[in-house]
Amino acid sequence: MPRFSIILPCFKVQGFLRECLDSVLGQSYRDIEVIAVNDCSPDGCGAILDEYAARDDRLRVLHLEENVGLGRARNTGMPLATGDYLFFLDSDDTLTPGALAAMADRLDEADDPDVLVFDYARTYWWGGTRRNALARVLAETAGETFTAAEQPEIMDLLMVVWNKVYRRDFVEREGFAFPPGYYEDTPWTFPVMFSAERIATLDRICLYYRQRRQGNILSTTSRKHFDVHDQYARVFAFLDERPHLAHWRPFLHAKMGEHCLDILAKPDRLPPSDKPEFFQRTAEMFREFRPEGATVPPELRVLEGSWASYRLGRRSAQTRKTVVRRARKTRTAAIRRVGRVRAAVNNRRPLDPNLVVYSAFRHRGVLGDPAAIYHKAREIAPQLRGVWVVRSKQEAELLPPGTEHVLLGSSAYRRVTERATFFVNNVNWPNSLTKRPGSVHIHTHQGTPLKYMGADLLGKPGARHRVDVPQMLRRADRWDYSLVANRHSELVWERAYPCGFTSVRTGSPRNDRLVAAGAEEGARVRERLGVPAGKTVVLYAPTRREYRRGGHVDRVDLAKLAAALGEDHTLVVRLHPSLATGPARGMGLADLHRRGVLIDATDEPHVEDLMLASDVLVTDYSALMFDYALLDRPIVIHADDWGAYAASRGAYFDITAESPGPVTRTERELSEVLVSGSWRDAESRRLRSAFRERFCEFDDGRAAERVVRTLLLGESMPAPAVSVPVARSVPADSDLLASS
């Protein structure tokens, strides 16, 4: 008996069917059966299914003689299912790698619940991906099993059939089946969730839900959308037969009203001539099924009135939107005029020589090099007033106590930026900030560059997608000083940003801590992260990929790597900050963290803490490696897609040829290097030493002090001593820095 019976109805999906089948049959978890139902599809679906069935005996194909529709096609496949769990997969969607294994693990952990609800992401025809907006619900309910009444927020999730698996004997006992018509998921999912005595959740993206440009049934203009009324009538009938579930009637009544009004408001669902009839039928049902004493939410009260009132309200709302939009445009133009006048006036006011404005990572908080400079200024130059720019009140609430700050774009922001003498940032300031004569802009960057930056991106159209390089260079024209940690960076920045700044060999202020840190700092961080004493900590920090929309590519099976490392190791994972809120964490990372397989440290604000807490860094092409080399701890480069990365983004040198440690090309090689201990052998030390000499030459632990004294206070201070000969950043005969 297989663990999963995957029922796959197919109709006019020949362009997507192979991808769907490959995603299912190629899963590492193989204890499955697939029951594909060819719903008399007029295209090549039947032939594709037969082709795959001939190669894989886990796939069984049913060819229907007439088209019966999605719901009844699923019903046809159900009696043939022998698995513990039923999974209704749409044939234009795909499973994510490792999805079935994650589901099986969670089912075992939850002791075979009635229903398992998992996460999904929408994938759009133009290449974009967006995670389920309510994924937090899955994370918040990830503990013990529950009923929908105990955790009603589970009902806020999309009520569809394909984001769940169902215990087959539960389905058979309750007699659940799909009705004909559109919205066939409605009379399945609501009864199932109302009835389930044990529901479990999996905070992992297991399915990509394809948002097709054309061909989506529910986006077809048709009277078939009237089917939604019959489907809700079936759910109310279900509740009538089960008095113990009567408490769900108010909830269902509101959901029905919301759903029908949503259909009515969509421009592509109903023929315009049929909308009054649809409204009338919805209003009749709303009255018919209204529970006694139920309060009608304000947004549904339109169903108590007439079609004319509804239409008038819609038109009024649209008119208000138009007025607001026009007013916004007028207001913006006026603000710009006022801004020009204010700038002209304020340019006559003197700059404050002691006012320093800071920002980091697009106004996200007290972070990076600007933070190190700010803290050192408070220590040795208390007369300097430091003000941070943050983008929202949420970021402001996370600032250290006593941090003076202003919100981006506020009147307070305009006042300080109009009067400040010094500006410190690791990202360009907004276009709206005008550089006054006499002000000093200090740009710290975000680390040593491996990948192409600035003007070098002009020859890499994929890497500069949505990046206005000429505008970027105009903003960089405001820089007075560019901080560098090595001569490689100095060469790259001056070439990538052909502007009028002066390069200053200060070292990286944020790395002062790494140079000066003792063993006790790392121990404190380990304790905070929950790392048991005596464990070897492996920090895995991958970067984003420009050749993949969204930036995330699964290069390593984290669960497999953690298992290979064994009990004496702890795997700590930190995704690139740009991936922190996207689908990447839902692809298993959050679930593995919850289960204690690894530690997800993506949200740790200070990456220096993670470096100090670790024994070895595993990365691909992240600039983190240059900072980590200061600790003189082992580094492993996992470069399984170096060719694709270098071709798409561009690189200033070949990291696989000039690596700070062992280079692996496959997951197996990576596991072998880590498990064997070769990551800390003599050859690794030799590579690391050469790398440190080249890229850590100006980091002497006094970078922040050097910036404060020489650039903010105008004092003199010795430049960092270079005690060893350093190779050129780029060989004289190299073409890696040739014009792009």
XYZ file of C-alpha atoms in Angstrom:
740
model
C 0.000 0.000 0.000
C 1.625 3.297 -1.078
C 1.753 6.295 1.213
C 0.246 8.698 -1.356
C -2.317 8.234 -4.105
C -1.928 11.235 -6.403
C -5.024 11.791 -8.534
C -4.285 13.842 -11.632
C -7.146 14.956 -13.929
C -5.942 16.146 -17.341
C -7.706 18.338 -19.882
C -6.049 20.650 -22.428
C -2.756 20.887 -20.538
C -0.311 19.291 -22.954
C 2.015 22.294 -22.670
C 2.378 21.810 -18.907
C 1.780 18.096 -18.390
C 5.341 16.858 -18.822
C 6.643 19.363 -16.287
C 3.948 18.266 -13.852
C 4.683 14.542 -14.307
C 8.431 15.080 -14.025
C 7.947 16.973 -10.771
C 5.949 14.064 -9.329
C 7.751 10.997 -10.673
C 11.155 12.588 -10.098
C 10.594 13.078 -6.362
C 13.128 11.455 -4.053
C 10.197 9.973 -2.132
C 8.959 7.077 -4.282
C 6.248 5.362 -2.211
C 3.449 6.713 -4.385
C 0.918 5.796 -7.020
C -0.320 8.248 -9.642
C -3.800 7.856 -11.091
C -4.032 10.092 -14.131
C -7.485 10.696 -15.585
C -7.521 11.803 -19.221
C -10.813 13.710 -19.229
C -11.339 13.173 -22.970
C -8.761 15.872 -23.663
C -8.713 16.872 -27.354
C -4.978 17.621 -27.377
C -1.951 15.374 -26.782
C -2.509 14.734 -23.067
C -3.528 11.101 -23.568
C -0.425 10.242 -25.576
C 1.852 11.968 -23.054
C 0.269 10.030 -20.185
C 0.660 6.710 -22.021
C 4.294 7.522 -22.782
C 5.073 8.159 -19.109
C 3.069 5.122 -17.948
C 5.150 2.891 -20.223
C 8.283 4.084 -18.430
C 7.029 4.124 -14.833
C 4.692 1.495 -13.417
C 3.666 3.831 -10.585
C 1.544 5.731 -13.113
C -1.863 4.371 -14.120
C -3.910 6.099 -16.840
C -7.681 6.202 -17.232
C -9.018 7.438 -20.580
C -12.590 8.724 -20.267
C -14.859 8.488 -23.282
C -16.509 11.825 -22.600
C -15.520 15.009 -20.833
C -16.983 15.038 -17.315
C -15.223 18.051 -15.769
C -12.610 18.435 -13.088
C -14.636 17.327 -10.063
C -16.097 14.173 -11.561
C -12.726 13.264 -13.122
C -11.301 13.280 -9.590
C -14.208 11.107 -8.444
C -13.371 8.607 -11.201
C -9.857 8.205 -9.895
C -10.705 7.889 -6.202
C -12.077 4.286 -6.182
C -8.785 3.086 -7.678
C -6.670 4.694 -4.971
C -4.945 2.370 -2.505
C -2.680 4.854 -0.725
C -2.909 6.030 2.840
C -3.459 9.613 1.667
C -5.210 11.195 -1.290
C -3.550 14.104 -3.062
C -5.530 15.912 -5.778
C -2.967 17.600 -8.008
C -3.912 19.839 -10.927
C -2.014 18.862 -14.063
C -0.672 22.340 -14.811
C 0.876 22.684 -11.339
C 4.149 21.180 -10.123
C 5.583 19.798 -6.904
C 8.689 21.374 -5.444
C 11.778 19.188 -4.931
C 11.502 17.152 -1.747
C 7.832 18.000 -1.253
C 6.538 14.445 -0.833
C 9.334 13.508 1.568
C 8.532 16.566 3.686
C 4.827 15.668 3.680
C 5.566 12.065 4.645
C 7.816 13.178 7.501
C 5.189 15.563 8.806
C 2.448 12.921 8.599
C 4.603 10.513 10.589
C 5.408 13.220 13.106
C 1.708 14.092 13.510
C 0.667 10.419 13.771
C -1.455 10.338 10.597
C -3.881 13.270 10.906
C -7.104 13.450 8.910
C -5.791 16.385 6.857
C -2.373 17.911 6.258
C -2.353 21.514 4.988
C 0.866 22.643 3.299
C 2.147 25.840 1.735
C 2.313 26.835 -1.922
C 3.619 29.624 -4.123
C 2.025 31.188 -7.166
C 4.123 31.118 -10.329
C 3.195 33.575 -13.054
C 3.443 33.178 -16.808
C 5.987 36.027 -16.966
C 8.325 34.230 -14.536
C 7.491 35.786 -11.179
C 6.897 33.784 -8.008
C 4.907 34.891 -4.957
C 4.489 32.959 -1.737
C 1.111 32.396 -0.134
C 0.367 35.657 1.674
C -0.965 33.792 4.733
C 1.992 31.456 5.171
C 2.342 32.712 8.742
C -0.808 30.758 9.649
C 1.005 27.530 8.830
C 3.954 28.531 10.968
C 1.734 29.542 13.890
C -0.152 26.208 13.848
C 2.859 23.962 13.282
C 2.692 22.212 16.661
C 0.156 19.591 17.665
C -2.847 18.589 15.582
C -6.077 20.544 16.015
C -9.605 21.033 14.738
C -10.704 24.004 12.651
C -12.784 25.196 15.607
C -9.659 25.220 17.790
C -7.606 27.109 15.197
C -10.186 29.022 13.088
C -7.478 31.021 11.325
C -6.782 27.897 9.257
C -10.027 28.668 7.433
C -8.551 31.969 6.212
C -6.293 30.024 3.868
C -7.321 29.486 0.274
C -10.146 26.940 0.353
C -8.925 24.763 -2.515
C -8.370 21.036 -2.721
C -4.744 20.961 -3.926
C -2.995 22.502 -0.891
C -3.914 19.555 1.319
C -3.626 15.765 1.510
C -6.438 13.681 3.016
C -6.373 10.382 4.882
C -8.205 8.022 2.572
C -10.167 6.137 5.222
C -11.369 9.495 6.623
C -12.631 10.504 3.156
C -14.308 7.151 2.597
C -15.909 7.141 6.053
C -17.421 10.598 5.535
C -18.401 9.902 1.923
C -16.806 13.045 0.501
C -17.064 13.508 -3.277
C -16.811 16.290 -5.837
C -19.951 17.722 -7.459
C -20.154 18.778 -11.112
C -19.708 22.389 -12.225
C -17.440 25.318 -11.456
C -16.148 25.927 -7.913
C -16.210 22.198 -7.204
C -13.575 22.690 -4.480
C -16.068 24.604 -2.303
C -18.351 21.674 -1.325
C -15.265 19.523 -0.746
C -12.934 21.706 1.290
C -15.436 23.280 3.666
C -17.042 19.956 4.723
C -13.617 18.325 5.008
C -12.200 21.071 7.222
C -15.381 21.298 9.321
C -15.351 17.526 9.911
C -11.653 16.799 10.423
C -10.863 15.894 14.015
C -7.106 16.125 13.557
C -5.555 18.713 11.229
C -1.787 19.230 10.861
C 0.130 21.907 8.978
C 3.449 21.977 7.139
C 5.188 25.333 6.829
C 6.866 24.423 3.558
C 6.181 25.303 -0.074
C 5.299 21.951 -1.585
C 3.508 23.103 -4.723
C 3.855 25.728 -7.417
C 0.389 26.965 -8.386
C 0.590 28.075 -11.996
C -1.127 31.366 -12.820
C -1.772 30.927 -16.518
C -2.052 33.910 -18.840
C -4.893 32.240 -20.722
C -6.916 29.084 -20.279
C -7.777 29.369 -16.587
C -11.366 28.126 -16.267
C -12.291 30.527 -13.485
C -11.092 33.486 -15.560
C -13.404 32.560 -18.431
C -16.411 34.834 -18.969
C -19.434 32.566 -18.682
C -22.760 31.955 -16.966
C -21.144 28.881 -15.441
C -20.031 31.113 -12.579
C -23.624 30.865 -11.356
C -22.587 27.354 -10.244
C -21.100 28.921 -7.110
C -24.608 29.297 -5.665
C -25.363 25.582 -5.995
C -21.997 24.717 -4.477
C -22.652 26.772 -1.346
C -26.174 25.336 -1.129
C -24.529 21.897 -0.974
C -22.334 22.983 1.937
C -25.337 24.342 3.854
C -27.129 21.050 3.200
C -24.106 19.243 4.607
C -24.363 21.287 7.805
C -28.118 20.599 8.006
C -27.337 16.871 8.097
C -24.812 17.340 10.925
C -26.309 19.385 13.791
C -23.065 19.166 15.760
C -21.451 21.378 13.077
C -24.195 24.035 13.115
C -21.860 26.557 14.782
C -20.114 26.946 11.393
C -23.197 28.458 9.728
C -22.404 32.140 10.501
C -18.870 31.673 9.186
C -20.072 29.959 6.020
C -22.787 32.581 5.493
C -20.194 35.379 5.505
C -17.799 33.415 3.300
C -20.535 32.839 0.745
C -21.319 36.550 0.590
C -17.655 37.522 0.260
C -17.006 34.912 -2.433
C -20.021 35.843 -4.561
C -19.335 39.574 -4.327
C -15.746 38.907 -5.357
C -16.948 37.043 -8.456
C -19.375 39.857 -9.245
C -16.631 42.488 -8.973
C -14.222 40.671 -11.300
C -14.419 42.160 -14.811
C -13.729 38.847 -16.585
C -16.095 36.442 -14.855
C -19.720 37.242 -15.751
C -21.227 38.636 -18.948
C -22.330 42.210 -18.116
C -25.931 41.405 -18.982
C -25.970 38.595 -16.394
C -24.597 40.578 -13.455
C -27.982 41.855 -12.184
C -29.312 38.292 -12.128
C -26.196 37.041 -10.331
C -26.541 39.768 -7.699
C -30.221 38.957 -7.214
C -29.543 35.239 -6.791
C -26.728 35.972 -4.318
C -28.961 38.309 -2.294
C -31.724 35.698 -2.178
C -29.312 33.051 -0.897
C -27.844 35.501 1.590
C -31.310 36.032 3.067
C -32.274 32.360 2.838
C -29.257 31.013 4.681
C -28.716 33.836 7.161
C -28.507 32.291 10.658
C -30.906 33.623 13.218
C -29.386 36.511 15.131
C -26.310 36.724 12.890
C -24.718 40.158 12.489
C -24.041 41.156 8.907
C -20.550 42.635 8.395
C -20.604 46.176 6.937
C -18.990 45.091 3.676
C -21.799 42.560 3.060
C -24.740 44.845 3.791
C -25.001 45.656 0.078
C -26.620 42.211 -0.267
C -29.553 43.470 1.796
C -30.277 46.157 -0.802
C -30.990 46.282 -4.522
C -28.849 45.823 -7.627
C -29.249 49.530 -8.375
C -27.891 50.441 -4.931
C -24.962 48.043 -5.348
C -24.111 49.451 -8.775
C -24.368 53.028 -7.504
C -22.042 52.193 -4.618
C -19.505 50.637 -6.985
C -19.585 53.650 -9.248
C -19.167 55.993 -6.294
C -16.180 53.989 -5.075
C -14.597 54.111 -8.524
C -15.213 57.858 -8.719
C -13.576 58.339 -5.318
C -10.552 56.367 -6.470
C -10.265 58.514 -9.576
C -10.522 61.708 -7.533
C -7.934 60.465 -5.041
C -5.589 59.436 -7.838
C -5.860 62.832 -9.518
C -5.470 64.626 -6.201
C -2.371 62.590 -5.464
C -0.831 63.624 -8.775
C -1.657 67.275 -8.117
C -0.309 67.052 -4.570
C 2.911 65.421 -5.748
C 3.498 68.172 -8.286
C 2.841 70.801 -5.636
C 5.198 69.100 -3.179
C 7.921 69.094 -5.793
C 7.429 72.803 -6.409
C 7.509 73.484 -2.667
C 10.586 71.302 -2.352
C 12.421 73.320 -4.963
C 11.513 76.553 -3.199
C 12.483 75.128 0.215
C 15.807 73.863 -1.143
C 16.580 77.302 -2.528
C 15.808 78.866 0.876
C 17.678 76.277 2.917
C 20.752 76.479 0.737
C 21.227 79.879 2.298
C 21.189 78.401 5.825
C 24.548 77.182 7.179
C 25.321 73.474 7.492
C 25.644 72.004 10.976
C 29.299 70.859 11.224
C 28.450 68.335 13.944
C 25.425 66.683 12.294
C 25.992 63.233 10.754
C 23.165 61.378 8.995
C 23.462 57.597 8.735
C 21.659 54.910 6.783
C 22.319 51.258 5.936
C 20.813 48.642 3.636
C 18.090 50.950 2.300
C 17.196 52.427 5.670
C 16.727 49.127 7.537
C 18.438 50.069 10.792
C 21.740 50.420 12.655
C 23.721 47.906 10.605
C 26.938 47.274 8.696
C 29.791 49.721 8.234
C 27.670 52.808 8.992
C 26.754 51.288 12.371
C 30.407 50.673 13.242
C 31.264 54.279 12.349
C 28.296 55.577 14.358
C 29.280 53.643 17.497
C 32.917 54.737 17.258
C 31.858 58.378 16.766
C 29.741 58.229 19.927
C 32.773 56.889 21.786
C 35.518 59.266 20.646
C 33.570 62.260 19.296
C 30.458 62.751 21.465
C 30.060 66.272 20.099
C 28.912 64.749 16.811
C 25.146 64.276 16.598
C 24.279 61.071 14.744
C 20.799 60.666 13.243
C 19.625 57.481 11.512
C 17.217 57.364 8.589
C 14.771 54.416 8.728
C 12.094 53.559 6.216
C 9.159 52.802 8.523
C 7.895 52.823 12.077
C 8.485 49.073 12.235
C 12.221 49.544 11.659
C 12.218 52.433 14.127
C 10.821 50.177 16.869
C 13.766 47.800 16.403
C 16.446 50.468 16.842
C 18.641 50.323 19.965
C 17.236 52.408 22.843
C 18.183 56.055 22.627
C 18.933 56.054 18.893
C 17.968 59.372 17.330
C 16.194 58.733 14.045
C 13.885 60.141 11.393
C 11.496 58.411 9.006
C 12.391 58.531 5.332
C 10.466 61.291 3.559
C 9.142 62.924 6.735
C 9.483 66.614 7.543
C 12.075 65.705 10.197
C 14.024 63.804 7.526
C 14.008 66.862 5.285
C 15.191 69.093 8.123
C 18.199 66.960 9.068
C 19.244 66.198 5.507
C 19.065 69.885 4.608
C 21.393 70.830 7.503
C 23.761 67.853 7.864
C 27.403 68.161 6.925
C 28.141 64.414 6.828
C 26.234 61.554 5.176
C 27.291 57.935 5.748
C 25.620 55.107 3.816
C 26.385 51.721 2.266
C 23.648 52.184 -0.367
C 22.973 55.221 -2.534
C 20.767 57.942 -1.086
C 17.406 58.614 -2.802
C 17.342 60.828 -5.873
C 15.377 63.442 -3.925
C 18.338 64.171 -1.640
C 20.214 67.153 -3.054
C 23.893 67.405 -2.174
C 24.638 70.833 -0.806
C 28.018 72.481 -1.332
C 30.176 71.747 1.677
C 28.444 68.514 2.644
C 30.520 65.324 2.731
C 29.187 61.980 1.498
C 31.001 58.859 2.698
C 30.136 55.625 0.906
C 31.131 52.439 2.685
C 29.916 49.794 0.177
C 28.796 46.347 1.374
C 31.964 44.307 1.157
C 34.641 43.215 -1.286
C 33.227 42.715 -4.797
C 33.418 39.381 -6.561
C 30.474 39.953 -8.910
C 30.099 42.826 -11.364
C 28.884 46.126 -9.990
C 27.945 49.582 -11.269
C 28.873 50.357 -14.869
C 30.151 46.828 -15.394
C 26.523 45.658 -15.338
C 25.842 47.428 -18.630
C 27.062 44.341 -20.464
C 24.973 41.990 -18.331
C 21.299 42.654 -19.167
C 20.036 39.846 -16.937
C 21.970 41.074 -13.911
C 20.863 44.686 -14.375
C 17.181 43.842 -14.723
C 15.263 46.761 -13.179
C 18.554 48.540 -12.442
C 18.945 51.973 -14.001
C 22.729 52.095 -14.290
C 22.963 55.716 -15.539
C 20.742 56.819 -12.643
C 22.883 54.786 -10.240
C 25.997 56.589 -11.446
C 24.321 59.994 -11.111
C 23.621 59.157 -7.468
C 27.228 58.024 -7.016
C 28.369 61.428 -8.291
C 27.486 62.674 -4.798
C 30.164 60.513 -3.151
C 33.167 62.343 -1.741
C 34.895 59.304 -0.256
C 34.790 55.590 -1.047
C 36.077 53.278 1.690
C 38.192 50.305 0.597
C 39.532 47.264 2.425
C 42.034 46.136 -0.212
C 43.567 47.207 -3.485
C 41.312 44.871 -5.448
C 38.267 46.779 -4.166
C 39.921 50.112 -4.859
C 40.481 49.158 -8.479
C 36.981 47.742 -8.937
C 35.096 50.656 -7.350
C 36.978 53.263 -9.323
C 36.259 51.404 -12.542
C 32.674 50.373 -11.802
C 31.737 53.870 -10.560
C 33.538 56.353 -12.841
C 32.734 59.338 -10.629
C 34.712 62.004 -8.821
C 35.193 60.447 -5.355
C 38.429 59.785 -3.488
C 39.271 56.226 -2.441
C 40.321 55.948 1.193
C 42.259 52.917 2.424
C 40.534 52.606 5.765
C 39.606 48.934 5.959
C 36.010 47.824 6.611
C 34.655 49.384 9.843
C 32.221 46.516 10.488
C 35.151 44.101 10.470
C 36.956 45.767 13.365
C 34.966 43.490 15.606
C 36.168 40.382 13.790
C 39.788 41.455 14.103
C 39.532 42.164 17.832
C 37.033 39.491 18.959
C 37.937 36.855 21.511
C 36.619 33.299 21.808
C 34.077 34.353 24.449
C 32.062 36.385 21.898
C 31.458 33.368 19.714
C 30.500 31.308 22.766
C 27.850 33.856 23.761
C 26.326 33.820 20.303
C 26.272 30.002 20.266
C 24.430 29.978 23.539
C 21.868 32.460 22.251
C 21.309 30.416 19.086
C 20.872 27.237 21.110
C 23.983 25.424 19.861
C 24.987 22.676 22.312
C 28.471 22.912 23.781
C 31.183 21.078 21.904
C 29.435 21.078 18.535
C 31.256 22.027 15.339
C 29.235 24.834 13.752
C 28.977 24.886 9.964
C 27.699 28.241 8.643
C 26.072 27.928 5.206
C 25.558 31.319 3.546
C 24.561 31.163 -0.135
C 24.044 34.235 -2.293
C 21.284 35.070 -4.797
C 21.339 34.136 -8.486
C 20.704 36.625 -11.262
C 19.975 33.921 -13.808
C 16.861 32.885 -11.894
C 13.897 35.227 -11.444
C 13.440 35.781 -7.731
C 17.109 35.030 -7.054
C 16.711 31.703 -5.243
C 18.018 28.377 -6.515
C 18.181 25.249 -4.347
C 21.828 24.230 -4.613
C 22.054 22.001 -1.533
C 19.657 19.529 0.103
C 19.929 20.963 3.601
C 18.313 18.020 5.384
C 20.664 15.606 3.658
C 23.698 17.764 4.440
C 22.715 18.066 8.114
C 22.313 14.286 8.333
C 25.699 13.706 6.692
C 27.412 16.054 9.144
C 26.177 13.952 12.060
C 25.340 14.631 15.684
C 28.626 16.378 16.476
C 27.904 19.197 14.007
C 25.291 21.968 13.893
C 24.298 23.428 10.542
C 23.448 27.155 10.648
C 21.865 28.621 7.493
C 21.730 32.285 6.540
C 20.029 33.193 3.273
C 20.884 36.346 1.377
C 18.865 39.238 2.932
C 17.042 39.841 -0.354
C 15.550 36.329 -0.103
C 14.479 36.563 3.538
C 10.796 37.315 2.879
C 10.339 35.424 -0.370
C 9.587 31.767 -1.172
C 13.123 30.596 -0.392
C 12.488 30.024 3.324
C 9.293 28.156 2.607
C 11.150 25.595 0.495
C 11.861 23.509 3.590
C 14.154 25.805 5.606
C 11.497 26.984 8.074
C 10.260 23.438 8.627
C 13.791 22.065 9.143
C 14.438 24.804 11.712
C 11.204 23.953 13.534
C 12.188 20.287 13.690
C 15.662 21.055 15.023
C 17.465 19.687 11.967
C 19.311 22.985 11.524
C 19.226 26.608 12.665
C 17.708 29.191 10.320
C 19.628 32.380 11.142
C 18.429 34.420 8.160
C 16.775 36.976 10.456
C 19.891 37.557 12.574
C 20.541 41.294 12.104
C 24.303 41.131 12.621
C 26.038 38.587 10.425
C 29.242 39.184 12.383
C 27.652 37.251 15.259
C 27.170 34.206 13.049
C 30.719 34.362 11.750
C 32.115 34.504 15.281
C 29.930 31.574 16.364
C 30.974 29.274 13.516
C 33.935 26.975 12.899
C 33.761 26.829 9.129
C 31.995 28.837 6.409
C 30.374 27.124 3.436
C 29.346 29.545 0.721
C 29.157 29.841 -3.016
C 29.923 33.381 -4.194
C 28.854 35.519 -1.232
C 31.011 38.520 -0.328
C 30.824 37.165 3.225
C 33.881 35.043 2.456
C 36.147 38.106 2.333
C 35.088 39.199 5.820
C 35.223 35.666 7.206
C 38.829 35.291 6.063
C 39.796 37.782 8.785
C 39.011 35.120 11.390
C 41.519 32.754 9.773
C 38.948 29.978 9.940
C 38.306 27.438 7.174
C 36.163 28.330 4.158
C 34.648 25.889 1.661
C 33.423 27.143 -1.722
C 30.523 25.183 -3.213
C 30.650 26.180 -6.885
C 28.382 23.714 -8.679
C 26.996 26.440 -10.980
C 30.005 28.735 -11.291
C 29.829 28.821 -15.088
C 26.191 29.926 -15.116
C 26.729 32.432 -12.325
C 29.811 34.036 -13.888
C 28.144 34.204 -17.296
C 24.945 35.783 -16.014
C 26.253 38.174 -13.357
C 29.908 38.607 -14.329
C 32.864 38.148 -11.977
C 36.090 40.049 -11.433
C 38.112 36.875 -10.927
C 37.618 33.123 -10.938
C 36.869 32.166 -7.342
C 37.335 28.480 -8.161
C 40.945 29.165 -9.235
C 41.766 31.632 -6.446
C 39.740 30.112 -3.645
C 40.177 30.609 0.112
C 39.731 26.847 0.646
C 38.470 23.616 -0.895
C 36.146 23.919 -3.896
C 33.313 21.424 -4.343
C 31.214 20.901 -7.471
C 28.567 18.439 -6.264
C 26.611 17.842 -3.071
C 28.478 14.585 -2.617
C 31.835 16.358 -2.808
C 30.635 18.942 -0.289
C 29.556 16.272 2.192
C 32.822 14.379 1.752
C 34.932 17.489 2.366
C 33.028 18.378 5.521
C 32.742 14.876 6.947
C 36.367 13.918 6.210
C 37.765 17.035 7.859
C 39.842 17.955 4.802
C 38.440 21.469 5.107
C 41.059 22.121 7.779
C 44.123 20.422 6.305
C 47.438 22.010 5.315
C 46.303 22.809 1.775
C 43.260 24.642 3.119
C 45.480 26.708 5.386
C 47.762 27.578 2.455
C 44.858 28.726 0.290
C 43.353 30.720 3.135
C 46.639 32.459 3.907
C 47.070 33.623 0.303
C 43.453 34.808 0.213
C 43.861 36.794 3.437
C 47.000 38.490 2.195
C 45.176 39.653 -0.893
C 41.810 40.707 0.471
C 42.349 41.622 4.146
C 45.324 43.917 3.758
C 43.815 47.149 5.171
C 41.731 45.591 7.975
C 43.793 46.275 11.091
C 40.908 46.623 13.564
C 40.944 50.446 13.530
C 38.889 51.178 10.412
C 35.968 52.875 12.182
C 38.316 55.034 14.239
C 40.193 55.963 11.053
C 36.970 57.137 9.373
C 35.866 59.182 12.382
C 39.210 60.866 12.978
C 40.255 61.557 9.396
C 36.938 62.140 7.593
C 34.584 63.454 10.314
C 37.022 65.281 12.596
C 39.734 66.204 10.088
C 42.530 64.777 12.236
C 45.509 62.777 11.038
C 45.936 59.071 11.651
C 48.368 56.521 10.221
C 47.152 54.483 7.287
C 46.854 50.748 7.880
C 50.209 49.035 7.659
C 50.640 46.459 4.894
C 53.178 44.098 6.409
C 53.260 41.487 3.658
C 53.546 41.792 -0.126
C 50.172 41.562 -1.788
C 49.401 40.222 -5.251
C 47.723 42.517 -7.718
C 43.931 42.367 -7.561
C 43.870 41.751 -11.281
C 46.870 40.461 -13.261
C 48.241 42.890 -15.818
C 47.318 40.608 -18.695
C 43.847 39.835 -17.386
C 40.771 40.815 -19.365
C 38.331 40.231 -16.491
C 38.167 43.955 -15.912
C 37.934 44.872 -19.554
C 35.152 47.186 -20.544
C 31.769 45.514 -20.410
